[in-house]
Amino acid sequence: MASLSQTGHSPRYSRAARVLHWLTVLLVFTTIPAGLIMVQEGLPRAQQDALFLFHKNIGPIILLLVALRLALRLISPPPPLPATVPALQALAAKGVHWLLYIVLVAMVISGIVRVQAGGFPMEVWDPLLGGMVGKNEALAKSASGFHELAKTVLILLIAVHIGAAALHGLVKRDGVFNRMWPPA
């Protein structure tokens, strides 16, 4: 792997890591709005049903992508940050990345538990995931509350992540942003 001093650029994530990252972004950035809209009062039932169908069946795909990303990190660790990145900032970046993984997993699992404990189908995933959790209204309510809390944490973590990416890409221009952009 070439060093920053040899190329003038920070080393990049592997192509597979970049593709998995941007697929995850695409699904998360469509699933969050769907989740926010589907619970709005006065939404026509057909539209609400379509959004619920989309939202709850995309979650396991996100979980699979996160699992693949974590496996890939074991095989192909992330490239080092430039030496100009302060140690505390590098630690914060690592912490935010791991928290994003943890919260994404927690979101999907709590969503699956909410759906199954509520007695609802996961149309696409029932053959694989059906029956993991029996109908249990108390559990469904707890999972729903956790899902709601995790949603807020996820949105905050995404904002921090995007803010840091913008800082490195637009202000510092230190090569950090280019490590993940674009998936070419």
JSON list of C-alpha atoms in Angstrom, two decimals, residues 47-146:
[
{"chain": "A", "resi": 47, "resn": "GLN", "atom": "CA", "xyz": [-49.10, 4.44, 1.40]},
{"chain": "A", "resi": 48, "resn": "GLN", "atom": "CA", "xyz": [-48.50, 3.53, 5.05]},
{"chain": "A", "resi": 49, "resn": "ASP", "atom": "CA", "xyz": [-48.60, -0.20, 4.25]},
{"chain": "A", "resi": 50, "resn": "ALA", "atom": "CA", "xyz": [-46.11, 0.23, 1.39]},
{"chain": "A", "resi": 51, "resn": "LEU", "atom": "CA", "xyz": [-43.72, 2.18, 3.63]},
{"chain": "A", "resi": 52, "resn": "PHE", "atom": "CA", "xyz": [-43.98, -0.41, 6.43]},
{"chain": "A", "resi": 53, "resn": "LEU", "atom": "CA", "xyz": [-43.37, -3.21, 3.91]},
{"chain": "A", "resi": 54, "resn": "PHE", "atom": "CA", "xyz": [-40.28, -1.43, 2.58]},
{"chain": "A", "resi": 55, "resn": "HIS", "atom": "CA", "xyz": [-38.92, -0.37, 5.99]},
{"chain": "A", "resi": 56, "resn": "LYS", "atom": "CA", "xyz": [-39.19, -3.69, 7.78]},
{"chain": "A", "resi": 57, "resn": "ASN", "atom": "CA", "xyz": [-37.88, -5.76, 4.89]},
{"chain": "A", "resi": 58, "resn": "ILE", "atom": "CA", "xyz": [-34.84, -3.56, 4.18]},
{"chain": "A", "resi": 59, "resn": "GLY", "atom": "CA", "xyz": [-33.55, -3.87, 7.76]},
{"chain": "A", "resi": 60, "resn": "PRO", "atom": "CA", "xyz": [-32.19, -7.42, 7.37]},
{"chain": "A", "resi": 61, "resn": "ILE", "atom": "CA", "xyz": [-30.38, -6.36, 4.19]},
{"chain": "A", "resi": 62, "resn": "ILE", "atom": "CA", "xyz": [-28.70, -3.58, 6.17]},
{"chain": "A", "resi": 63, "resn": "LEU", "atom": "CA", "xyz": [-27.77, -6.14, 8.84]},
{"chain": "A", "resi": 64, "resn": "LEU", "atom": "CA", "xyz": [-26.22, -8.36, 6.16]},
{"chain": "A", "resi": 65, "resn": "LEU", "atom": "CA", "xyz": [-24.26, -5.42, 4.72]},
{"chain": "A", "resi": 66, "resn": "VAL", "atom": "CA", "xyz": [-22.97, -4.49, 8.19]},
{"chain": "A", "resi": 67, "resn": "ALA", "atom": "CA", "xyz": [-21.93, -8.11, 8.80]},
{"chain": "A", "resi": 68, "resn": "LEU", "atom": "CA", "xyz": [-20.08, -8.15, 5.47]},
{"chain": "A", "resi": 69, "resn": "ARG", "atom": "CA", "xyz": [-18.42, -4.83, 6.30]},
{"chain": "A", "resi": 70, "resn": "LEU", "atom": "CA", "xyz": [-17.27, -6.14, 9.68]},
{"chain": "A", "resi": 71, "resn": "ALA", "atom": "CA", "xyz": [-15.95, -9.36, 8.12]},
{"chain": "A", "resi": 72, "resn": "LEU", "atom": "CA", "xyz": [-14.13, -7.32, 5.49]},
{"chain": "A", "resi": 73, "resn": "ARG", "atom": "CA", "xyz": [-12.53, -5.17, 8.21]},
{"chain": "A", "resi": 74, "resn": "LEU", "atom": "CA", "xyz": [-11.02, -8.36, 9.66]},
{"chain": "A", "resi": 75, "resn": "ILE", "atom": "CA", "xyz": [-9.63, -9.41, 6.28]},
{"chain": "A", "resi": 76, "resn": "SER", "atom": "CA", "xyz": [-8.71, -5.94, 5.02]},
{"chain": "A", "resi": 77, "resn": "PRO", "atom": "CA", "xyz": [-8.26, -3.41, 7.84]},
{"chain": "A", "resi": 78, "resn": "PRO", "atom": "CA", "xyz": [-9.05, 0.25, 7.11]},
{"chain": "A", "resi": 79, "resn": "PRO", "atom": "CA", "xyz": [-6.19, 2.30, 5.71]},
{"chain": "A", "resi": 80, "resn": "PRO", "atom": "CA", "xyz": [-4.34, 4.40, 8.26]},
{"chain": "A", "resi": 81, "resn": "LEU", "atom": "CA", "xyz": [-5.34, 8.00, 8.75]},
{"chain": "A", "resi": 82, "resn": "PRO", "atom": "CA", "xyz": [-2.80, 10.62, 7.67]},
{"chain": "A", "resi": 83, "resn": "ALA", "atom": "CA", "xyz": [-0.21, 11.42, 10.35]},
{"chain": "A", "resi": 84, "resn": "THR", "atom": "CA", "xyz": [-1.61, 14.97, 10.43]},
{"chain": "A", "resi": 85, "resn": "VAL", "atom": "CA", "xyz": [-4.84, 13.76, 12.07]},
{"chain": "A", "resi": 86, "resn": "PRO", "atom": "CA", "xyz": [-4.55, 14.39, 15.83]},
{"chain": "A", "resi": 87, "resn": "ALA", "atom": "CA", "xyz": [-4.65, 11.26, 18.02]},
{"chain": "A", "resi": 88, "resn": "LEU", "atom": "CA", "xyz": [-7.82, 12.36, 19.81]},
{"chain": "A", "resi": 89, "resn": "GLN", "atom": "CA", "xyz": [-9.57, 12.95, 16.48]},
{"chain": "A", "resi": 90, "resn": "ALA", "atom": "CA", "xyz": [-8.44, 9.53, 15.22]},
{"chain": "A", "resi": 91, "resn": "LEU", "atom": "CA", "xyz": [-9.82, 7.94, 18.40]},
{"chain": "A", "resi": 92, "resn": "ALA", "atom": "CA", "xyz": [-13.11, 9.82, 17.96]},
{"chain": "A", "resi": 93, "resn": "ALA", "atom": "CA", "xyz": [-13.34, 8.63, 14.34]},
{"chain": "A", "resi": 94, "resn": "LYS", "atom": "CA", "xyz": [-12.78, 5.02, 15.39]},
{"chain": "A", "resi": 95, "resn": "GLY", "atom": "CA", "xyz": [-15.37, 5.38, 18.15]},
{"chain": "A", "resi": 96, "resn": "VAL", "atom": "CA", "xyz": [-18.00, 6.86, 15.84]},
{"chain": "A", "resi": 97, "resn": "HIS", "atom": "CA", "xyz": [-17.42, 4.14, 13.25]},
{"chain": "A", "resi": 98, "resn": "TRP", "atom": "CA", "xyz": [-17.86, 1.35, 15.82]},
{"chain": "A", "resi": 99, "resn": "LEU", "atom": "CA", "xyz": [-20.89, 3.06, 17.33]},
{"chain": "A", "resi": 100, "resn": "LEU", "atom": "CA", "xyz": [-22.44, 3.29, 13.86]},
{"chain": "A", "resi": 101, "resn": "TYR", "atom": "CA", "xyz": [-21.98, -0.45, 13.40]},
{"chain": "A", "resi": 102, "resn": "ILE", "atom": "CA", "xyz": [-23.38, -1.23, 16.86]},
{"chain": "A", "resi": 103, "resn": "VAL", "atom": "CA", "xyz": [-26.40, 1.06, 16.48]},
{"chain": "A", "resi": 104, "resn": "LEU", "atom": "CA", "xyz": [-27.20, -0.22, 12.98]},
{"chain": "A", "resi": 105, "resn": "VAL", "atom": "CA", "xyz": [-27.19, -3.80, 14.29]},
{"chain": "A", "resi": 106, "resn": "ALA", "atom": "CA", "xyz": [-29.29, -2.77, 17.31]},
{"chain": "A", "resi": 107, "resn": "MET", "atom": "CA", "xyz": [-31.76, -0.95, 15.05]},
{"chain": "A", "resi": 108, "resn": "VAL", "atom": "CA", "xyz": [-32.31, -3.96, 12.83]},
{"chain": "A", "resi": 109, "resn": "ILE", "atom": "CA", "xyz": [-32.58, -6.46, 15.67]},
{"chain": "A", "resi": 110, "resn": "SER", "atom": "CA", "xyz": [-34.98, -4.26, 17.65]},
{"chain": "A", "resi": 111, "resn": "GLY", "atom": "CA", "xyz": [-37.03, -3.73, 14.49]},
{"chain": "A", "resi": 112, "resn": "ILE", "atom": "CA", "xyz": [-37.26, -7.46, 13.83]},
{"chain": "A", "resi": 113, "resn": "VAL", "atom": "CA", "xyz": [-38.22, -8.10, 17.46]},
{"chain": "A", "resi": 114, "resn": "ARG", "atom": "CA", "xyz": [-40.82, -5.32, 17.29]},
{"chain": "A", "resi": 115, "resn": "VAL", "atom": "CA", "xyz": [-42.41, -6.73, 14.15]},
{"chain": "A", "resi": 116, "resn": "GLN", "atom": "CA", "xyz": [-42.41, -10.37, 15.23]},
{"chain": "A", "resi": 117, "resn": "ALA", "atom": "CA", "xyz": [-43.44, -9.73, 18.85]},
{"chain": "A", "resi": 118, "resn": "GLY", "atom": "CA", "xyz": [-46.22, -7.51, 17.51]},
{"chain": "A", "resi": 119, "resn": "GLY", "atom": "CA", "xyz": [-47.52, -10.44, 15.49]},
{"chain": "A", "resi": 120, "resn": "PHE", "atom": "CA", "xyz": [-46.76, -8.85, 12.11]},
{"chain": "A", "resi": 121, "resn": "PRO", "atom": "CA", "xyz": [-45.17, -10.58, 9.13]},
{"chain": "A", "resi": 122, "resn": "MET", "atom": "CA", "xyz": [-41.82, -9.79, 7.57]},
{"chain": "A", "resi": 123, "resn": "GLU", "atom": "CA", "xyz": [-43.03, -10.79, 4.15]},
{"chain": "A", "resi": 124, "resn": "VAL", "atom": "CA", "xyz": [-39.66, -11.24, 2.45]},
{"chain": "A", "resi": 125, "resn": "TRP", "atom": "CA", "xyz": [-37.82, -12.64, 5.46]},
{"chain": "A", "resi": 126, "resn": "ASP", "atom": "CA", "xyz": [-40.38, -14.88, 7.20]},
{"chain": "A", "resi": 127, "resn": "PRO", "atom": "CA", "xyz": [-39.05, -18.06, 5.53]},
{"chain": "A", "resi": 128, "resn": "LEU", "atom": "CA", "xyz": [-35.64, -17.32, 7.08]},
{"chain": "A", "resi": 129, "resn": "LEU", "atom": "CA", "xyz": [-36.47, -15.31, 10.23]},
{"chain": "A", "resi": 130, "resn": "GLY", "atom": "CA", "xyz": [-40.07, -16.29, 10.94]},
{"chain": "A", "resi": 131, "resn": "GLY", "atom": "CA", "xyz": [-40.82, -17.60, 14.40]},
{"chain": "A", "resi": 132, "resn": "MET", "atom": "CA", "xyz": [-37.67, -16.29, 16.09]},
{"chain": "A", "resi": 133, "resn": "VAL", "atom": "CA", "xyz": [-39.84, -14.24, 18.45]},
{"chain": "A", "resi": 134, "resn": "GLY", "atom": "CA", "xyz": [-43.38, -15.17, 19.45]},
{"chain": "A", "resi": 135, "resn": "LYS", "atom": "CA", "xyz": [-46.21, -12.68, 19.81]},
{"chain": "A", "resi": 136, "resn": "ASN", "atom": "CA", "xyz": [-45.63, -10.67, 23.00]},
{"chain": "A", "resi": 137, "resn": "GLU", "atom": "CA", "xyz": [-47.10, -7.16, 23.26]},
{"chain": "A", "resi": 138, "resn": "ALA", "atom": "CA", "xyz": [-44.86, -6.13, 26.19]},
{"chain": "A", "resi": 139, "resn": "LEU", "atom": "CA", "xyz": [-41.75, -7.18, 24.28]},
{"chain": "A", "resi": 140, "resn": "ALA", "atom": "CA", "xyz": [-43.05, -5.45, 21.14]},
{"chain": "A", "resi": 141, "resn": "LYS", "atom": "CA", "xyz": [-43.55, -2.23, 23.10]},
{"chain": "A", "resi": 142, "resn": "SER", "atom": "CA", "xyz": [-40.06, -2.44, 24.64]},
{"chain": "A", "resi": 143, "resn": "ALA", "atom": "CA", "xyz": [-38.46, -3.17, 21.27]},
{"chain": "A", "resi": 144, "resn": "SER", "atom": "CA", "xyz": [-40.37, -0.26, 19.74]},
{"chain": "A", "resi": 145, "resn": "GLY", "atom": "CA", "xyz": [-39.13, 2.10, 22.46]},
{"chain": "A", "resi": 146, "resn": "PHE", "atom": "CA", "xyz": [-35.55, 0.90, 22.00]}
]
